[in-house]
Amino acid sequence: MAAPRFTDLLNAQIGNEFAAHNQYLACAVYYDGLTMPQLAGFFYGQALEERQHALMMVQYLLDTDAPVEIPGVDAPVSSFEDIVAPVQLALAQEKNVTEQINALLRTAREENDFASEQFMQWFIKEQVEEVATMNDLLAVVTRSKDDINAIEDWVAREQGGADTDPTAPPVAGQA
């Protein structure tokens, strides 16, 4: 069984992942309203990814016979001053999630909870990718904020559908 201190933090992280889902959904809707389907689609995809992360954590808790608590979340930011602001928010959010994931790994290590430490390794790798993606996107959106078509072209070209990662933890509800 996973260490109780770790499972308490992981239950809280489930809420953080669902909050990230909602925030990315709000970003997607914002870009959809601006008729920016590529950027909207990117953020809709990010929202689903965050939901999957939460459900991976749920499945891990179920697999380790630990209690699962689905916390409530605050409403996301849904109005933005310009097309750069949602991406700035997304980058800040990813950096915050990275700190949260690192704290989970650190806790598993302190508790000598080797299975939980191993479980968190995938999320460490994922956060490196997420921060890099948002850094790149912010550079493009900032540079091209007056040329929406250039942003849309870049997203279509560079953010194409990613392959499924066979090393990803299982997702609750998916056989």
mmCIF file of C-alpha atoms in Angstrom:
data_model
loop_
_atom_site.group_PDB
_atom_site.id
_atom_site.type_symbol
_atom_site.label_atom_id
_atom_site.label_comp_id
_atom_site.label_asym_id
_atom_site.label_seq_id
_atom_site.Cartn_x
_atom_site.Cartn_y
_atom_site.Cartn_z
ATOM 1 C CA MET A 1 0.000 0.000 0.000
ATOM 2 C CA ALA A 2 1.144 3.522 -0.755
ATOM 3 C CA ALA A 3 2.305 5.706 2.129
ATOM 4 C CA PRO A 4 -0.610 7.681 3.633
ATOM 5 C CA ARG A 5 1.310 10.972 3.424
ATOM 6 C CA PHE A 6 1.824 10.346 -0.296
ATOM 7 C CA THR A 7 -1.794 9.336 -0.934
ATOM 8 C CA ASP A 8 -3.062 12.464 0.811
ATOM 9 C CA LEU A 9 -0.960 14.594 -1.537
ATOM 10 C CA LEU A 10 -1.939 12.509 -4.549
ATOM 11 C CA ASN A 11 -5.639 12.977 -3.742
ATOM 12 C CA ALA A 12 -5.028 16.732 -3.606
ATOM 13 C CA GLN A 13 -3.161 16.508 -6.914
ATOM 14 C CA ILE A 14 -6.190 14.862 -8.499
ATOM 15 C CA GLY A 15 -8.027 18.110 -7.758
ATOM 16 C CA ASN A 16 -5.138 20.116 -9.221
ATOM 17 C CA GLU A 17 -5.293 18.067 -12.425
ATOM 18 C CA PHE A 18 -9.061 18.563 -12.728
ATOM 19 C CA ALA A 19 -8.565 22.302 -12.123
ATOM 20 C CA ALA A 20 -5.967 22.311 -14.931
ATOM 21 C CA HIS A 21 -8.505 20.497 -17.127
ATOM 22 C CA ASN A 22 -11.060 23.219 -16.488
ATOM 23 C CA GLN A 23 -8.520 25.991 -17.070
ATOM 24 C CA TYR A 24 -7.464 24.543 -20.397
ATOM 25 C CA LEU A 25 -11.105 24.124 -21.348
ATOM 26 C CA ALA A 26 -11.645 27.831 -20.618
ATOM 27 C CA CYS A 27 -8.618 28.688 -22.793
ATOM 28 C CA ALA A 28 -9.980 26.511 -25.606
ATOM 29 C CA VAL A 29 -13.379 28.197 -25.455
ATOM 30 C CA TYR A 30 -11.711 31.616 -25.530
ATOM 31 C CA TYR A 31 -9.780 30.734 -28.688
ATOM 32 C CA ASP A 32 -12.837 29.078 -30.215
ATOM 33 C CA GLY A 33 -14.682 32.368 -29.711
ATOM 34 C CA LEU A 34 -11.923 34.142 -31.645
ATOM 35 C CA THR A 35 -12.296 31.667 -34.516
ATOM 36 C CA MET A 36 -8.852 30.214 -33.883
ATOM 37 C CA PRO A 37 -9.672 26.519 -34.359
ATOM 38 C CA GLN A 38 -6.085 25.261 -34.257
ATOM 39 C CA LEU A 39 -5.261 26.903 -30.939
ATOM 40 C CA ALA A 40 -8.690 26.002 -29.568
ATOM 41 C CA GLY A 41 -8.134 22.387 -30.602
ATOM 42 C CA PHE A 42 -4.719 22.386 -28.964
ATOM 43 C CA PHE A 43 -6.226 23.527 -25.659
ATOM 44 C CA TYR A 44 -9.173 21.125 -25.910
ATOM 45 C CA GLY A 45 -6.550 18.392 -26.280
ATOM 46 C CA GLN A 46 -4.593 19.718 -23.311
ATOM 47 C CA ALA A 47 -7.783 19.688 -21.240
ATOM 48 C CA LEU A 48 -8.367 16.027 -22.037
ATOM 49 C CA GLU A 49 -4.752 15.240 -21.208
ATOM 50 C CA GLU A 50 -5.095 16.828 -17.761
ATOM 51 C CA ARG A 51 -8.261 14.844 -17.145
ATOM 52 C CA GLN A 52 -6.372 11.681 -18.068
ATOM 53 C CA HIS A 53 -3.602 12.590 -15.649
ATOM 54 C CA ALA A 54 -6.163 12.858 -12.857
ATOM 55 C CA LEU A 55 -7.625 9.493 -13.794
ATOM 56 C CA MET A 56 -4.165 7.889 -13.906
ATOM 57 C CA MET A 57 -3.761 9.025 -10.315
ATOM 58 C CA VAL A 58 -7.190 7.665 -9.414
ATOM 59 C CA GLN A 59 -6.252 4.297 -10.945
ATOM 60 C CA TYR A 60 -2.989 4.211 -9.021
ATOM 61 C CA LEU A 61 -4.809 4.806 -5.758
ATOM 62 C CA LEU A 62 -7.330 2.099 -6.624
ATOM 63 C CA ASP A 63 -4.523 -0.301 -7.566
ATOM 64 C CA THR A 64 -2.740 0.302 -4.264
ATOM 65 C CA ASP A 65 -5.941 -0.054 -2.226
ATOM 66 C CA ALA A 66 -5.676 3.545 -1.044
ATOM 67 C CA PRO A 67 -8.677 5.804 -0.457
ATOM 68 C CA VAL A 68 -9.674 7.991 -3.401
ATOM 69 C CA GLU A 69 -11.113 11.445 -2.838
ATOM 70 C CA ILE A 70 -12.183 13.641 -5.742
ATOM 71 C CA PRO A 71 -11.818 17.222 -4.496
ATOM 72 C CA GLY A 72 -13.825 20.168 -5.734
ATOM 73 C CA VAL A 73 -12.063 22.841 -7.749
ATOM 74 C CA ASP A 74 -12.320 26.596 -8.132
ATOM 75 C CA ALA A 75 -13.701 28.123 -11.314
ATOM 76 C CA PRO A 76 -11.070 28.772 -13.979
ATOM 77 C CA VAL A 77 -10.098 32.146 -15.383
ATOM 78 C CA SER A 78 -12.305 32.551 -18.444
ATOM 79 C CA SER A 79 -11.734 36.082 -19.680
ATOM 80 C CA PHE A 80 -8.423 37.266 -21.030
ATOM 81 C CA GLU A 81 -7.012 40.645 -22.049
ATOM 82 C CA ASP A 82 -5.502 39.373 -25.311
ATOM 83 C CA ILE A 83 -4.488 36.243 -27.204
ATOM 84 C CA VAL A 84 -1.184 35.969 -25.339
ATOM 85 C CA ALA A 85 -2.696 35.881 -21.823
ATOM 86 C CA PRO A 86 -4.108 32.314 -21.910
ATOM 87 C CA VAL A 87 -0.755 30.902 -22.968
ATOM 88 C CA GLN A 88 1.037 32.900 -20.259
ATOM 89 C CA LEU A 89 -1.424 31.449 -17.762
ATOM 90 C CA ALA A 90 -0.923 27.952 -19.154
ATOM 91 C CA LEU A 91 2.868 28.207 -18.816
ATOM 92 C CA ALA A 92 2.580 29.434 -15.221
ATOM 93 C CA GLN A 93 0.155 26.595 -14.509
ATOM 94 C CA GLU A 94 2.542 23.988 -15.960
ATOM 95 C CA LYS A 95 5.429 25.349 -13.883
ATOM 96 C CA ASN A 96 3.227 25.136 -10.786
ATOM 97 C CA VAL A 97 2.188 21.569 -11.618
ATOM 98 C CA THR A 98 5.871 20.690 -12.029
ATOM 99 C CA GLU A 99 6.501 21.873 -8.473
ATOM 100 C CA GLN A 100 3.519 19.818 -7.257
ATOM 101 C CA ILE A 101 4.739 16.695 -9.051
ATOM 102 C CA ASN A 102 8.240 17.177 -7.657
ATOM 103 C CA ALA A 103 6.768 17.448 -4.150
ATOM 104 C CA LEU A 104 4.898 14.181 -4.685
ATOM 105 C CA LEU A 105 8.072 12.417 -5.793
ATOM 106 C CA ARG A 106 10.005 13.899 -2.877
ATOM 107 C CA THR A 107 7.326 12.690 -0.439
ATOM 108 C CA ALA A 108 7.332 9.169 -1.885
ATOM 109 C CA ARG A 109 11.126 9.106 -1.554
ATOM 110 C CA GLU A 110 11.033 10.404 2.047
ATOM 111 C CA GLU A 111 8.473 7.723 2.923
ATOM 112 C CA ASN A 112 10.517 4.966 1.233
ATOM 113 C CA ASP A 113 7.440 4.322 -0.915
ATOM 114 C CA PHE A 114 9.258 2.895 -3.907
ATOM 115 C CA ALA A 115 6.177 1.992 -5.929
ATOM 116 C CA SER A 116 4.818 5.522 -5.633
ATOM 117 C CA GLU A 117 8.219 6.964 -6.498
ATOM 118 C CA GLN A 118 8.291 4.828 -9.639
ATOM 119 C CA PHE A 119 4.717 5.859 -10.505
ATOM 120 C CA MET A 120 5.691 9.540 -10.342
ATOM 121 C CA GLN A 121 8.628 9.127 -12.751
ATOM 122 C CA TRP A 122 6.335 9.253 -15.790
ATOM 123 C CA PHE A 123 4.798 12.512 -14.569
ATOM 124 C CA ILE A 124 8.273 14.049 -14.121
ATOM 125 C CA LYS A 125 9.046 13.314 -17.782
ATOM 126 C CA GLU A 126 5.614 14.580 -18.831
ATOM 127 C CA GLN A 127 6.113 17.911 -17.057
ATOM 128 C CA VAL A 128 9.399 18.550 -18.838
ATOM 129 C CA GLU A 129 7.509 18.130 -22.135
ATOM 130 C CA GLU A 130 4.556 20.260 -21.013
ATOM 131 C CA VAL A 131 6.691 23.202 -19.890
ATOM 132 C CA ALA A 132 8.751 23.048 -23.097
ATOM 133 C CA THR A 133 5.591 22.987 -25.221
ATOM 134 C CA MET A 134 4.091 25.986 -23.440
ATOM 135 C CA ASN A 135 7.391 27.891 -23.623
ATOM 136 C CA ASP A 136 7.478 27.361 -27.391
ATOM 137 C CA LEU A 137 3.814 28.264 -27.783
ATOM 138 C CA LEU A 138 4.263 31.441 -25.746
ATOM 139 C CA ALA A 139 7.195 32.492 -27.925
ATOM 140 C CA VAL A 140 5.145 31.986 -31.091
ATOM 141 C CA VAL A 141 1.987 33.671 -29.804
ATOM 142 C CA THR A 142 3.957 36.629 -28.416
ATOM 143 C CA ARG A 143 5.941 37.060 -31.608
ATOM 144 C CA SER A 144 2.888 36.676 -33.887
ATOM 145 C CA LYS A 145 0.136 38.225 -31.751
ATOM 146 C CA ASP A 146 -0.768 40.567 -34.608
ATOM 147 C CA ASP A 147 -0.883 37.719 -37.139
ATOM 148 C CA ILE A 148 -3.449 35.156 -35.991
ATOM 149 C CA ASN A 149 -3.005 33.134 -39.180
ATOM 150 C CA ALA A 150 0.713 32.690 -38.454
ATOM 151 C CA ILE A 151 -0.161 31.344 -34.989
ATOM 152 C CA GLU A 152 -2.767 29.001 -36.418
ATOM 153 C CA ASP A 153 -0.348 27.768 -39.097
ATOM 154 C CA TRP A 154 2.357 27.079 -36.516
ATOM 155 C CA VAL A 155 -0.014 25.186 -34.219
ATOM 156 C CA ALA A 156 -1.308 23.109 -37.145
ATOM 157 C CA ARG A 157 2.234 22.328 -38.255
ATOM 158 C CA GLU A 158 4.001 21.832 -34.925
ATOM 159 C CA GLN A 159 1.371 20.567 -32.528
ATOM 160 C CA GLY A 160 -0.009 17.682 -34.518
ATOM 161 C CA GLY A 161 -1.496 14.651 -32.819
ATOM 162 C CA ALA A 162 0.968 12.999 -30.497
ATOM 163 C CA ASP A 163 1.336 9.256 -30.402
ATOM 164 C CA THR A 164 0.055 7.407 -27.367
ATOM 165 C CA ASP A 165 2.838 6.860 -24.855
ATOM 166 C CA PRO A 166 3.055 3.124 -24.098
ATOM 167 C CA THR A 167 4.864 3.894 -20.833
ATOM 168 C CA ALA A 168 1.980 6.007 -19.486
ATOM 169 C CA PRO A 169 0.228 4.735 -16.359
ATOM 170 C CA PRO A 170 -3.222 3.180 -16.839
ATOM 171 C CA VAL A 171 -6.238 5.514 -16.841
ATOM 172 C CA ALA A 172 -9.207 4.741 -14.577
ATOM 173 C CA GLY A 173 -12.270 3.785 -16.613
ATOM 174 C CA GLN A 174 -10.319 2.659 -19.664
ATOM 175 C CA ALA A 175 -9.924 -1.048 -20.156
#
